[in-house]
């Protein structure tokens, strides 16, 4: 891998945290769906039972009139129950939205950290690329000088290898002869 073990560990940890946050958001959303789906729709019940909009009723000031059993009188027990259900549902929605908002903020933080890590690794790759270019240029220069030196001497590179092997063998034979003479 091109990355150090520490960098790989940081990336792994960021991905794990991102996955956990995504799961939290999914769970919060599923809780809200399960709660709202399994119970009768209190808002629809309130709209159909408690309030009746009657645009033809006499209204003062041009505003539509809301007629029904209320009319400024206290709500019935059923209506109060429905209002409480609505308030509880609204409070539950608010909690769910808060949880989702916190999850989104956490995801944004993780995304920002990953962006910073990517930028840092991009800089590191740029440095490595520059070093590679520098070393490639240096190697090309050394090869060019070596060829020029060999051409000046008048021997080709394959003959140079033969010469090196002969020198190594001569040193080896000299060492063997020295050991025999020493004994």
mmCIF file of C-alpha atoms in Angstrom:
data_model
loop_
_atom_site.group_PDB
_atom_site.id
_atom_site.type_symbol
_atom_site.label_atom_id
_atom_site.label_comp_id
_atom_site.label_asym_id
_atom_site.label_seq_id
_atom_site.Cartn_x
_atom_site.Cartn_y
_atom_site.Cartn_z
ATOM 1 C CA UNK A 1 0.000 0.000 0.000
ATOM 2 C CA UNK A 2 1.090 3.564 -0.614
ATOM 3 C CA UNK A 3 -0.086 4.619 2.835
ATOM 4 C CA UNK A 4 1.590 4.115 6.170
ATOM 5 C CA UNK A 5 -0.105 1.890 8.755
ATOM 6 C CA UNK A 6 -1.045 5.005 10.762
ATOM 7 C CA UNK A 7 -2.715 6.586 7.737
ATOM 8 C CA UNK A 8 -4.594 3.373 7.005
ATOM 9 C CA UNK A 9 -5.712 3.226 10.652
ATOM 10 C CA UNK A 10 -7.016 6.832 10.481
ATOM 11 C CA UNK A 11 -8.916 6.094 7.262
ATOM 12 C CA UNK A 12 -10.379 2.918 8.740
ATOM 13 C CA UNK A 13 -11.527 4.736 11.880
ATOM 14 C CA UNK A 14 -13.143 7.527 9.843
ATOM 15 C CA UNK A 15 -15.034 5.028 7.691
ATOM 16 C CA UNK A 16 -16.235 3.137 10.793
ATOM 17 C CA UNK A 17 -17.458 6.367 12.423
ATOM 18 C CA UNK A 18 -19.239 7.381 9.223
ATOM 19 C CA UNK A 19 -20.978 4.005 9.054
ATOM 20 C CA UNK A 20 -22.102 4.263 12.697
ATOM 21 C CA UNK A 21 -23.530 7.751 12.143
ATOM 22 C CA UNK A 22 -25.419 6.618 9.033
ATOM 23 C CA UNK A 23 -26.911 3.736 11.009
ATOM 24 C CA UNK A 24 -27.991 6.136 13.794
ATOM 25 C CA UNK A 25 -29.793 8.338 11.271
ATOM 26 C CA UNK A 26 -31.490 5.285 9.734
ATOM 27 C CA UNK A 27 -32.620 4.065 13.164
ATOM 28 C CA UNK A 28 -33.995 7.476 14.135
ATOM 29 C CA UNK A 29 -35.927 7.688 10.912
ATOM 30 C CA UNK A 30 -37.289 4.139 11.265
ATOM 31 C CA UNK A 31 -38.424 4.851 14.857
ATOM 32 C CA UNK A 32 -40.417 7.828 13.639
ATOM 33 C CA UNK A 33 -41.930 5.846 10.785
ATOM 34 C CA UNK A 34 -42.876 2.935 13.051
ATOM 35 C CA UNK A 35 -44.488 5.215 15.654
ATOM 36 C CA UNK A 36 -46.466 7.255 13.154
ATOM 37 C CA UNK A 37 -47.469 4.286 10.978
ATOM 38 C CA UNK A 38 -48.903 2.003 13.672
ATOM 39 C CA UNK A 39 -51.310 4.526 15.259
ATOM 40 C CA UNK A 40 -54.351 6.217 13.750
ATOM 41 C CA UNK A 41 -53.582 9.553 12.204
ATOM 42 C CA UNK A 42 -54.531 11.964 14.977
ATOM 43 C CA UNK A 43 -54.262 14.969 12.683
ATOM 44 C CA UNK A 44 -56.744 13.486 10.213
ATOM 45 C CA UNK A 45 -59.091 12.496 13.044
ATOM 46 C CA UNK A 46 -58.940 15.996 14.491
ATOM 47 C CA UNK A 47 -59.621 17.557 11.105
ATOM 48 C CA UNK A 48 -62.609 15.347 10.371
ATOM 49 C CA UNK A 49 -64.232 15.159 13.822
ATOM 50 C CA UNK A 50 -63.451 18.364 15.667
ATOM 51 C CA UNK A 51 -63.411 21.053 12.994
ATOM 52 C CA UNK A 52 -65.753 21.707 10.141
ATOM 53 C CA UNK A 53 -64.845 24.528 7.784
ATOM 54 C CA UNK A 54 -67.913 26.276 6.493
ATOM 55 C CA UNK A 55 -67.117 29.066 4.035
ATOM 56 C CA UNK A 56 -70.821 29.950 3.553
ATOM 57 C CA UNK A 57 -71.339 30.790 7.235
ATOM 58 C CA UNK A 58 -71.654 34.468 8.041
ATOM 59 C CA UNK A 59 -68.295 35.980 8.814
ATOM 60 C CA UNK A 60 -67.338 39.391 9.908
ATOM 61 C CA UNK A 61 -64.317 41.086 8.422
ATOM 62 C CA UNK A 62 -64.195 38.805 5.372
ATOM 63 C CA UNK A 63 -62.391 36.007 7.221
ATOM 64 C CA UNK A 64 -63.737 32.465 6.803
ATOM 65 C CA UNK A 65 -65.688 31.036 9.697
ATOM 66 C CA UNK A 66 -64.703 27.843 11.465
ATOM 67 C CA UNK A 67 -67.870 26.241 12.702
ATOM 68 C CA UNK A 68 -68.097 23.120 14.781
ATOM 69 C CA UNK A 69 -68.685 21.926 18.271
ATOM 70 C CA UNK A 70 -66.052 24.247 19.762
ATOM 71 C CA UNK A 71 -67.253 27.743 18.957
ATOM 72 C CA UNK A 72 -65.415 29.294 21.896
ATOM 73 C CA UNK A 73 -66.619 26.556 24.279
ATOM 74 C CA UNK A 74 -64.304 24.088 26.030
ATOM 75 C CA UNK A 75 -63.166 21.086 24.006
ATOM 76 C CA UNK A 76 -64.771 17.720 24.529
ATOM 77 C CA UNK A 77 -62.809 14.893 26.109
ATOM 78 C CA UNK A 78 -62.284 13.250 22.711
ATOM 79 C CA UNK A 79 -61.029 16.516 21.245
ATOM 80 C CA UNK A 80 -58.703 17.085 24.180
ATOM 81 C CA UNK A 81 -57.351 13.551 23.749
ATOM 82 C CA UNK A 82 -56.754 14.233 20.062
ATOM 83 C CA UNK A 83 -55.008 17.518 20.860
ATOM 84 C CA UNK A 84 -52.756 15.752 23.376
ATOM 85 C CA UNK A 85 -51.932 13.109 20.770
ATOM 86 C CA UNK A 86 -51.034 15.852 18.308
ATOM 87 C CA UNK A 87 -48.832 17.607 20.846
ATOM 88 C CA UNK A 88 -47.093 14.340 21.763
ATOM 89 C CA UNK A 89 -46.595 13.544 18.093
ATOM 90 C CA UNK A 90 -45.179 17.023 17.442
ATOM 91 C CA UNK A 91 -42.808 16.655 20.398
ATOM 92 C CA UNK A 92 -41.745 13.236 19.108
ATOM 93 C CA UNK A 93 -41.153 14.680 15.638
ATOM 94 C CA UNK A 94 -39.089 17.466 17.167
ATOM 95 C CA UNK A 95 -36.941 14.916 19.019
ATOM 96 C CA UNK A 96 -36.493 12.887 15.849
ATOM 97 C CA UNK A 97 -35.543 15.992 13.892
ATOM 98 C CA UNK A 98 -33.037 16.923 16.602
ATOM 99 C CA UNK A 99 -31.507 13.431 16.426
ATOM 100 C CA UNK A 100 -31.331 13.603 12.635
ATOM 101 C CA UNK A 101 -29.808 17.082 12.844
ATOM 102 C CA UNK A 102 -27.140 15.836 15.267
ATOM 103 C CA UNK A 103 -26.437 12.897 12.961
ATOM 104 C CA UNK A 104 -26.070 15.225 10.000
ATOM 105 C CA UNK A 105 -23.696 17.463 11.961
ATOM 106 C CA UNK A 106 -21.621 14.408 12.916
ATOM 107 C CA UNK A 107 -21.583 13.281 9.280
ATOM 108 C CA UNK A 108 -20.502 16.753 8.189
ATOM 109 C CA UNK A 109 -17.660 16.671 10.729
ATOM 110 C CA UNK A 110 -16.543 13.245 9.515
ATOM 111 C CA UNK A 111 -16.731 14.406 5.900
ATOM 112 C CA UNK A 112 -14.645 17.470 6.766
ATOM 113 C CA UNK A 113 -12.037 15.287 8.505
ATOM 114 C CA UNK A 114 -11.906 13.008 5.489
ATOM 115 C CA UNK A 115 -11.524 16.002 3.200
ATOM 116 C CA UNK A 116 -8.623 17.259 5.301
ATOM 117 C CA UNK A 117 -7.058 13.791 5.256
ATOM 118 C CA UNK A 118 -7.437 13.587 1.476
ATOM 119 C CA UNK A 119 -5.804 17.005 1.100
ATOM 120 C CA UNK A 120 -2.937 15.937 3.370
ATOM 121 C CA UNK A 121 -2.432 12.719 1.442
ATOM 122 C CA UNK A 122 -2.588 14.668 -1.821
ATOM 123 C CA UNK A 123 0.277 16.849 -0.572
ATOM 124 C CA UNK A 124 2.210 13.744 0.446
ATOM 125 C CA UNK A 125 1.682 12.221 -3.004
ATOM 126 C CA UNK A 126 2.897 15.448 -4.614
ATOM 127 C CA UNK A 127 6.092 15.274 -2.528
ATOM 128 C CA UNK A 128 6.630 11.637 -3.468
ATOM 129 C CA UNK A 129 6.053 12.492 -7.126
ATOM 130 C CA UNK A 130 8.654 15.273 -6.970
ATOM 131 C CA UNK A 131 11.157 12.940 -5.309
ATOM 132 C CA UNK A 132 10.539 10.294 -7.956
ATOM 133 C CA UNK A 133 11.062 12.817 -10.731
ATOM 134 C CA UNK A 134 14.275 14.041 -9.090
ATOM 135 C CA UNK A 135 15.623 10.492 -8.658
ATOM 136 C CA UNK A 136 14.645 9.503 -12.198
ATOM 137 C CA UNK A 137 16.511 12.521 -13.535
ATOM 138 C CA UNK A 138 19.529 11.675 -11.380
ATOM 139 C CA UNK A 139 19.497 8.041 -12.563
ATOM 140 C CA UNK A 140 19.289 9.187 -16.188
ATOM 141 C CA UNK A 141 22.265 11.496 -15.635
ATOM 142 C CA UNK A 142 24.312 8.709 -14.008
ATOM 143 C CA UNK A 143 23.492 6.322 -16.876
ATOM 144 C CA UNK A 144 24.472 8.965 -19.420
ATOM 145 C CA UNK A 145 27.801 9.645 -17.652
ATOM 146 C CA UNK A 146 28.471 5.902 -17.367
ATOM 147 C CA UNK A 147 27.903 5.427 -21.094
ATOM 148 C CA UNK A 148 30.137 8.388 -21.895
ATOM 149 C CA UNK A 149 32.887 7.005 -19.629
ATOM 150 C CA UNK A 150 32.650 3.566 -21.231
ATOM 151 C CA UNK A 151 32.794 5.094 -24.698
ATOM 152 C CA UNK A 152 35.895 7.071 -23.728
ATOM 153 C CA UNK A 153 37.607 3.928 -22.489
ATOM 154 C CA UNK A 154 36.650 2.220 -25.719
ATOM 155 C CA UNK A 155 35.131 -0.859 -24.226
ATOM 156 C CA UNK A 156 31.519 -1.876 -24.387
ATOM 157 C CA UNK A 157 29.435 -2.697 -21.343
ATOM 158 C CA UNK A 158 29.450 -6.451 -21.966
ATOM 159 C CA UNK A 159 33.290 -6.462 -21.961
ATOM 160 C CA UNK A 160 33.247 -4.496 -18.711
ATOM 161 C CA UNK A 161 31.247 -7.261 -17.045
ATOM 162 C CA UNK A 162 33.753 -9.847 -18.271
ATOM 163 C CA UNK A 163 36.553 -7.719 -16.831
ATOM 164 C CA UNK A 164 34.792 -7.462 -13.469
ATOM 165 C CA UNK A 165 34.262 -11.235 -13.350
ATOM 166 C CA UNK A 166 37.927 -11.845 -14.177
ATOM 167 C CA UNK A 167 39.017 -9.499 -11.377
ATOM 168 C CA UNK A 168 36.717 -11.227 -8.883
ATOM 169 C CA UNK A 169 38.037 -14.659 -9.936
ATOM 170 C CA UNK A 170 41.653 -13.462 -9.725
ATOM 171 C CA UNK A 171 41.059 -12.159 -6.191
ATOM 172 C CA UNK A 172 39.435 -15.486 -5.287
ATOM 173 C CA UNK A 173 42.368 -17.531 -6.674
ATOM 174 C CA UNK A 174 44.784 -15.205 -4.895
ATOM 175 C CA UNK A 175 42.973 -15.817 -1.611
ATOM 176 C CA UNK A 176 43.067 -19.622 -2.150
ATOM 177 C CA UNK A 177 46.795 -19.549 -2.984
ATOM 178 C CA UNK A 178 47.474 -17.370 0.045
ATOM 179 C CA UNK A 179 45.651 -19.844 2.313
ATOM 180 C CA UNK A 180 47.681 -22.780 0.854
ATOM 181 C CA UNK A 181 50.934 -20.873 1.280
ATOM 182 C CA UNK A 182 50.042 -19.952 4.831
ATOM 183 C CA UNK A 183 49.479 -23.615 5.868
#
